[in-house]
PDB file of N, CA and C in Angstrom:
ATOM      1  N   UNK A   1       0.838  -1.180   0.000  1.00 52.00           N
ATOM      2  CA  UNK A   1       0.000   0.000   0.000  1.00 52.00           C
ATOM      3  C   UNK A   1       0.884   1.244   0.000  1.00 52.00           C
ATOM      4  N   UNK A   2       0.474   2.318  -0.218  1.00 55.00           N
ATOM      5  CA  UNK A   2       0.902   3.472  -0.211  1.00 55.00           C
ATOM      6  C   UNK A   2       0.771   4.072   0.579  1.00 55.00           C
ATOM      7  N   UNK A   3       2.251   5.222   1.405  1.00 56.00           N
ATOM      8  CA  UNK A   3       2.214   6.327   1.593  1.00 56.00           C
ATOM      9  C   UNK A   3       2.119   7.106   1.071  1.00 56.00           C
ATOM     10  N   UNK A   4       1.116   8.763   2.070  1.00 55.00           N
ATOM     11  CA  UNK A   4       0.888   9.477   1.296  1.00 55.00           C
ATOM     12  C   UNK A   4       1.097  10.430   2.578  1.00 55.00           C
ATOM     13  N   UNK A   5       2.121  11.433   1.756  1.00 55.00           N
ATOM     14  CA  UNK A   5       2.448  12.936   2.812  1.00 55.00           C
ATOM     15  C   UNK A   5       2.707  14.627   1.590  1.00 55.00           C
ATOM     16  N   UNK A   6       2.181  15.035   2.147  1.00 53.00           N
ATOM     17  CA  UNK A   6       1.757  16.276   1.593  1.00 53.00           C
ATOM     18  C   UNK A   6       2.835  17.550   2.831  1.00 53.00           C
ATOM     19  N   UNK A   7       3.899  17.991   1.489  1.00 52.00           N
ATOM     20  CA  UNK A   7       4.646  19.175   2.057  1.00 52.00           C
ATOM     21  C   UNK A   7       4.873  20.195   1.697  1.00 52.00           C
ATOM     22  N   UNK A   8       4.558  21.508   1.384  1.00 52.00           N
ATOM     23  CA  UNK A   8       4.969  22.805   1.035  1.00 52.00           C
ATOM     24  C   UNK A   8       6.071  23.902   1.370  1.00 52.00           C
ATOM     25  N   UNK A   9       6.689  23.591   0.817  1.00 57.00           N
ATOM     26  CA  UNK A   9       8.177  24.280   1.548  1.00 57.00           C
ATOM     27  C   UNK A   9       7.864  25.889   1.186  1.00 57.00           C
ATOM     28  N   UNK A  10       8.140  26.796   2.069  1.00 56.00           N
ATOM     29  CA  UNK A  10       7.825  28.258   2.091  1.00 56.00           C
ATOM     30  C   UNK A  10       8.865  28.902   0.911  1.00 56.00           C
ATOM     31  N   UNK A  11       8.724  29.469   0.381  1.00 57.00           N
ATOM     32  CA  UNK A  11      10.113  30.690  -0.496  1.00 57.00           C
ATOM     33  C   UNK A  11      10.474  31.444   1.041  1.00 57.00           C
ATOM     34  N   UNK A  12      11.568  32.506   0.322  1.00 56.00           N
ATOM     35  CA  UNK A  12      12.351  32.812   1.236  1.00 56.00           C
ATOM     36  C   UNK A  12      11.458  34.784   1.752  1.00 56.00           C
ATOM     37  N   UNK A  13      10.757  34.998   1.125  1.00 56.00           N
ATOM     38  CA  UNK A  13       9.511  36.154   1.330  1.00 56.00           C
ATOM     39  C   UNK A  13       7.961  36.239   1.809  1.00 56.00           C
ATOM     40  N   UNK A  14       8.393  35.090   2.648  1.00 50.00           N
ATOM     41  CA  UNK A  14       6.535  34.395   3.350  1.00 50.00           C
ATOM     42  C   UNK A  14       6.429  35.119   4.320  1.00 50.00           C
ATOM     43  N   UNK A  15       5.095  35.731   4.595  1.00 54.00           N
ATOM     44  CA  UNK A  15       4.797  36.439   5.928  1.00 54.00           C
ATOM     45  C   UNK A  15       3.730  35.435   6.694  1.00 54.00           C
ATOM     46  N   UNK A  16       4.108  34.830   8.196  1.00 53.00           N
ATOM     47  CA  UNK A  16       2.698  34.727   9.025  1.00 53.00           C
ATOM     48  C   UNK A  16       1.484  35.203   8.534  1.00 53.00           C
ATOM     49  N   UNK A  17       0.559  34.294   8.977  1.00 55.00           N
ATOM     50  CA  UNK A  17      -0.640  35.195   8.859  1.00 55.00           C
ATOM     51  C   UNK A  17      -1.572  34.572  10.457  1.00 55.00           C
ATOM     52  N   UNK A  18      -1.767  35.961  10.879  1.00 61.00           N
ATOM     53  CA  UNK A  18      -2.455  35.917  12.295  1.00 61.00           C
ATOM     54  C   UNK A  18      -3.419  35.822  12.489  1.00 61.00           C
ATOM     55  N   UNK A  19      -4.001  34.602  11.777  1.00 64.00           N
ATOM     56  CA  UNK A  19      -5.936  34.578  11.248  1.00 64.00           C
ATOM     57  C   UNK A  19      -6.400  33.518  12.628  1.00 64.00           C
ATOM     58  N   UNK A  20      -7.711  33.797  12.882  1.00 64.00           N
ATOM     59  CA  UNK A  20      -8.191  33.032  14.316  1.00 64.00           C
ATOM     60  C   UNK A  20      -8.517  31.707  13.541  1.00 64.00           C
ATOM     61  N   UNK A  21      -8.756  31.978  12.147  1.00 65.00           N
ATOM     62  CA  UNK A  21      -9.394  30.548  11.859  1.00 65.00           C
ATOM     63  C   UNK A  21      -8.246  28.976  11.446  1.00 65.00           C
ATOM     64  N   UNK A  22      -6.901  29.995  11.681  1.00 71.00           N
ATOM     65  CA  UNK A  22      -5.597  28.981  11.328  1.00 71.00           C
ATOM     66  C   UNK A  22      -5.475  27.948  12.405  1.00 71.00           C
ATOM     67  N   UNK A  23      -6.316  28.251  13.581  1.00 73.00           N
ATOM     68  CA  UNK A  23      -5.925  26.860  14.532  1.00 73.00           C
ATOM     69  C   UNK A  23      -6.933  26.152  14.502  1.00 73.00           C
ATOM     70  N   UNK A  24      -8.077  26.682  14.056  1.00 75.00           N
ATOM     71  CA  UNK A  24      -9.373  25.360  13.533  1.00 75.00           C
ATOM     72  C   UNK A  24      -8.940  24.562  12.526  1.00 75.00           C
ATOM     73  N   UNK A  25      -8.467  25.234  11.360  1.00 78.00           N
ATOM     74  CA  UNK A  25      -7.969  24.186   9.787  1.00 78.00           C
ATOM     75  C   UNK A  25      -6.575  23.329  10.707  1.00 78.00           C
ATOM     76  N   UNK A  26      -6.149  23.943  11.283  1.00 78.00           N
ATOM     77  CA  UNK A  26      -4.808  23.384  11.868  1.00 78.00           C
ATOM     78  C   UNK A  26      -5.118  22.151  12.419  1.00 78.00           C
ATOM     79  N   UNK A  27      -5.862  21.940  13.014  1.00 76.00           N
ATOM     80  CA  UNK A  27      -6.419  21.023  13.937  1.00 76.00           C
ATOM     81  C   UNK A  27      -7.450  20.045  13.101  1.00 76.00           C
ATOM     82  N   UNK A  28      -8.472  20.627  12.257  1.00 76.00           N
ATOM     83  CA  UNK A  28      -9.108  19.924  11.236  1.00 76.00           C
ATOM     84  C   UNK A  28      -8.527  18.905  10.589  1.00 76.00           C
ATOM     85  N   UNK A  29      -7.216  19.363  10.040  1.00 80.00           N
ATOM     86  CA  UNK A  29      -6.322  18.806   9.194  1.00 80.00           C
ATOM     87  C   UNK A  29      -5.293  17.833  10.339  1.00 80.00           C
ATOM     88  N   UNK A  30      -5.526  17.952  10.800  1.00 81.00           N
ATOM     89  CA  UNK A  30      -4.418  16.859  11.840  1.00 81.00           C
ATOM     90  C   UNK A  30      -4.915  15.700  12.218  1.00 81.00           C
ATOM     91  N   UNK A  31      -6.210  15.768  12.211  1.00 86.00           N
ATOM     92  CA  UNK A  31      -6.722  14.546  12.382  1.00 86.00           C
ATOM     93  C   UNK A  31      -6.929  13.651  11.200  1.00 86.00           C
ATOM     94  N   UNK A  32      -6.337  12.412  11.375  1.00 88.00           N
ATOM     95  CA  UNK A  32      -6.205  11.722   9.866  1.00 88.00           C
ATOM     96  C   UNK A  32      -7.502  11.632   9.460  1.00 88.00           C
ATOM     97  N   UNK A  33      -8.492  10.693  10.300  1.00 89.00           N
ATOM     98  CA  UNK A  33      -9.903  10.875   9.544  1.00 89.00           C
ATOM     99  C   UNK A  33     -10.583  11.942   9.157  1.00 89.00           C
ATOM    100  N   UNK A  34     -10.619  13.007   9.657  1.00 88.00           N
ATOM    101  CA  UNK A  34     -10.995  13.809   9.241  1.00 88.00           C
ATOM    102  C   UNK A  34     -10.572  14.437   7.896  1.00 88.00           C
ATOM    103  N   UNK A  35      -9.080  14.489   7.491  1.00 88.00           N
ATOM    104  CA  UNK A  35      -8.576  14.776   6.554  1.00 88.00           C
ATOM    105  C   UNK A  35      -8.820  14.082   5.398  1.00 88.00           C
ATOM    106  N   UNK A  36      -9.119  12.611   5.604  1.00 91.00           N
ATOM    107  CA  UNK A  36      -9.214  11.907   4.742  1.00 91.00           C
ATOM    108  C   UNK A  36     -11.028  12.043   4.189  1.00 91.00           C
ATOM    109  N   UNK A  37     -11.441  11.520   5.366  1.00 90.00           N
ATOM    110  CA  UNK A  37     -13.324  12.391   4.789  1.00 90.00           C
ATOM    111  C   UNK A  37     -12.979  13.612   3.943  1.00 90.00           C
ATOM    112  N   UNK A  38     -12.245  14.766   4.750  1.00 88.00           N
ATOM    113  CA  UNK A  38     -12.584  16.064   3.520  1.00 88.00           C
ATOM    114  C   UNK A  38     -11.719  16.211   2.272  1.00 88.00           C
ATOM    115  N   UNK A  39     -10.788  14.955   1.863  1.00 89.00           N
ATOM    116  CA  UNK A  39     -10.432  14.615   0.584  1.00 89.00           C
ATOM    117  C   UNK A  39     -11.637  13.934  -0.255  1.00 89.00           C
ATOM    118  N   UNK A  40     -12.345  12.909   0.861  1.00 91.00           N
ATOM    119  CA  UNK A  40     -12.591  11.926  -0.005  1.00 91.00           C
ATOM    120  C   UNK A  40     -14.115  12.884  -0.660  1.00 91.00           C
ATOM    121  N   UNK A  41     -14.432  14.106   0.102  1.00 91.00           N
ATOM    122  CA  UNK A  41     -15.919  14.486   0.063  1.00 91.00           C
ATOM    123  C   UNK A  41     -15.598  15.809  -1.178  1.00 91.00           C
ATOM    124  N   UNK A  42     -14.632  16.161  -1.244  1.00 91.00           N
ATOM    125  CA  UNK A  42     -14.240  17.490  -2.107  1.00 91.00           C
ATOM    126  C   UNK A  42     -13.182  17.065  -3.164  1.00 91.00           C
ATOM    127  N   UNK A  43     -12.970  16.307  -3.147  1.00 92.00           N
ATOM    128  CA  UNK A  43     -11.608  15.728  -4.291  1.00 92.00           C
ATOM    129  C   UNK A  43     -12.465  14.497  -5.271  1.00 92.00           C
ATOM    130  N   UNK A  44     -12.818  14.760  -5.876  1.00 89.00           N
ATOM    131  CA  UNK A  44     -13.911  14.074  -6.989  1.00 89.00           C
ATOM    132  C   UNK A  44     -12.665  13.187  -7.726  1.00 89.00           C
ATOM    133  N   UNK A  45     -12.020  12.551  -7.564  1.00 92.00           N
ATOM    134  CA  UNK A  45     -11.344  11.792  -8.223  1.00 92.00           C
ATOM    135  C   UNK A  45     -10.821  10.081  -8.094  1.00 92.00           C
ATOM    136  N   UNK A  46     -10.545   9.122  -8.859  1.00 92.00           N
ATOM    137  CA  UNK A  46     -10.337   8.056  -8.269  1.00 92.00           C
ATOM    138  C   UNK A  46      -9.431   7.869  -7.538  1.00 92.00           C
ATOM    139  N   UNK A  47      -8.435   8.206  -7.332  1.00 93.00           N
ATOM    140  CA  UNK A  47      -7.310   8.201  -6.758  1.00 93.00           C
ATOM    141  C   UNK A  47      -7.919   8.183  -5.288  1.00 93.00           C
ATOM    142  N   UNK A  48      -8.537   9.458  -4.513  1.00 92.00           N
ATOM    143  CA  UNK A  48      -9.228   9.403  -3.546  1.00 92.00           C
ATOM    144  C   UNK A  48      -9.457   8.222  -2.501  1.00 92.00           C
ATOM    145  N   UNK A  49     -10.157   7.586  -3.443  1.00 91.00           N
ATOM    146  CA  UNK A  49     -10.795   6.386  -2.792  1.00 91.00           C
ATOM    147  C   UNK A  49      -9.314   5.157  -2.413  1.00 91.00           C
ATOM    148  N   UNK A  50      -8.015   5.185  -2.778  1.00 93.00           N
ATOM    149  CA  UNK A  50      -7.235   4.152  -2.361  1.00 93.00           C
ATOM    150  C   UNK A  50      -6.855   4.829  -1.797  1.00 93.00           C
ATOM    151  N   UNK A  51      -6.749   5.920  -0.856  1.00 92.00           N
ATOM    152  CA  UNK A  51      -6.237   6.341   0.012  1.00 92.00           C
ATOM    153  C   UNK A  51      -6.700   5.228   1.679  1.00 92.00           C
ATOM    154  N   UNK A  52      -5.301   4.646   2.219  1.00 91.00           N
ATOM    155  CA  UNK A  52      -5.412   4.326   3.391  1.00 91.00           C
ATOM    156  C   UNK A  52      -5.240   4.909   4.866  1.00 91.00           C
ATOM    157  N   UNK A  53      -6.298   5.430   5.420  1.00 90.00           N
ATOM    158  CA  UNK A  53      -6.014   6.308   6.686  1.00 90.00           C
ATOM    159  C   UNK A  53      -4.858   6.369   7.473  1.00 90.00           C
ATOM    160  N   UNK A  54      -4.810   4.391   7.605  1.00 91.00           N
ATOM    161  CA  UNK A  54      -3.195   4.213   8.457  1.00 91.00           C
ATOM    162  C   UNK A  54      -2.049   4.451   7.890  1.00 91.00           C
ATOM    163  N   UNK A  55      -2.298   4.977   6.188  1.00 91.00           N
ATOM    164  CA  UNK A  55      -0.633   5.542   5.716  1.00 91.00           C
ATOM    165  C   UNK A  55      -0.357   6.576   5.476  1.00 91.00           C
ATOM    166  N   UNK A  56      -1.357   7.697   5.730  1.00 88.00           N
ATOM    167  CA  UNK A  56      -1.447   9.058   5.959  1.00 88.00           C
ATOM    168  C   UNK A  56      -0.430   9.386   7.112  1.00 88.00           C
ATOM    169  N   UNK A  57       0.234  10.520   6.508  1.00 85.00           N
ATOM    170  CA  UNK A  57       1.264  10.988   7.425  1.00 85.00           C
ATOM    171  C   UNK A  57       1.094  12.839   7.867  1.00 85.00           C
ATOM    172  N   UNK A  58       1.085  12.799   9.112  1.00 80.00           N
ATOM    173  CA  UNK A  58       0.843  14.066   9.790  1.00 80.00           C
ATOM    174  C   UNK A  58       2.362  14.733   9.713  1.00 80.00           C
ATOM    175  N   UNK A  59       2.805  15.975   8.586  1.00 78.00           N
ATOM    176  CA  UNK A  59       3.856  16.374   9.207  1.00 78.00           C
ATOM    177  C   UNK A  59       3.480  17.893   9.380  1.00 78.00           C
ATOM    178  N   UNK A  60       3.946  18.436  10.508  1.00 70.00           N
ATOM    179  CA  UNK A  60       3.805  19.389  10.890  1.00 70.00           C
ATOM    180  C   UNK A  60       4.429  20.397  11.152  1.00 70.00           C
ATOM    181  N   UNK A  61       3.589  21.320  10.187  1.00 69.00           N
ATOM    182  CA  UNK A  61       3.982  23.169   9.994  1.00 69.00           C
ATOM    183  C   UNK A  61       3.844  23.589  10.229  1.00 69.00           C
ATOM    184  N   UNK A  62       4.371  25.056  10.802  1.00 64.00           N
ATOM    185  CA  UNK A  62       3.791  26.172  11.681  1.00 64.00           C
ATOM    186  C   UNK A  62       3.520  27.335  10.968  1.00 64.00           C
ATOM    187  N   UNK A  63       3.524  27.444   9.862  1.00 60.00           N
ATOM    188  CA  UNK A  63       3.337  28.137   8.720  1.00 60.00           C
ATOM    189  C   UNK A  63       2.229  28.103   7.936  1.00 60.00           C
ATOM    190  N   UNK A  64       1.717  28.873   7.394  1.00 55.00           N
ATOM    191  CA  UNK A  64       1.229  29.387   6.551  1.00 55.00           C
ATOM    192  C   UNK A  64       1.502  30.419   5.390  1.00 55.00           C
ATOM    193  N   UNK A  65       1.340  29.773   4.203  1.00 58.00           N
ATOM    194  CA  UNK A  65       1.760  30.692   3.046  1.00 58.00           C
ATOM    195  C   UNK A  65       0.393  31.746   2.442  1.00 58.00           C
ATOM    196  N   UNK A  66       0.916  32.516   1.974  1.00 53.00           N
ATOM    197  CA  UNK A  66      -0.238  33.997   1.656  1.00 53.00           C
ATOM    198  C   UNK A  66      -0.341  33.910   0.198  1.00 53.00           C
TER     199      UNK A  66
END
């Protein structure tokens, strides 16, 4: 089966952003099931569906890009 991890590396001109709603998505997104429901419910594609919860990988950013 497959891993699957999702990373965005910042450029070197990224500003914070001090939004109240960044620790709800923050947290939304950290939870594997949850992440995986709001792929599987907004990502209309086959691929989607072989996604395995237990090979989802949480890596974690403190960032946000603008």
């Amino acid at each position: 089966m497959n891993s699957y991890a999702w990373v965005l590396e910042p450029d070197e001109n990224y500003e914070v952003l001090n939004n109240r709603h960044d620790t709800g998505y923050k947290y939304l997104l950290s939870v594997k099931r949850v992440f995986v429901q709001l792929l599987r419910s907004f990502v209309r594609q086959s691929w989607v569906n072989n996604i395995d919860e237990d090979n989802v990988e949480n890596i974690n950013k403190s960032f946000i890009l603008n």
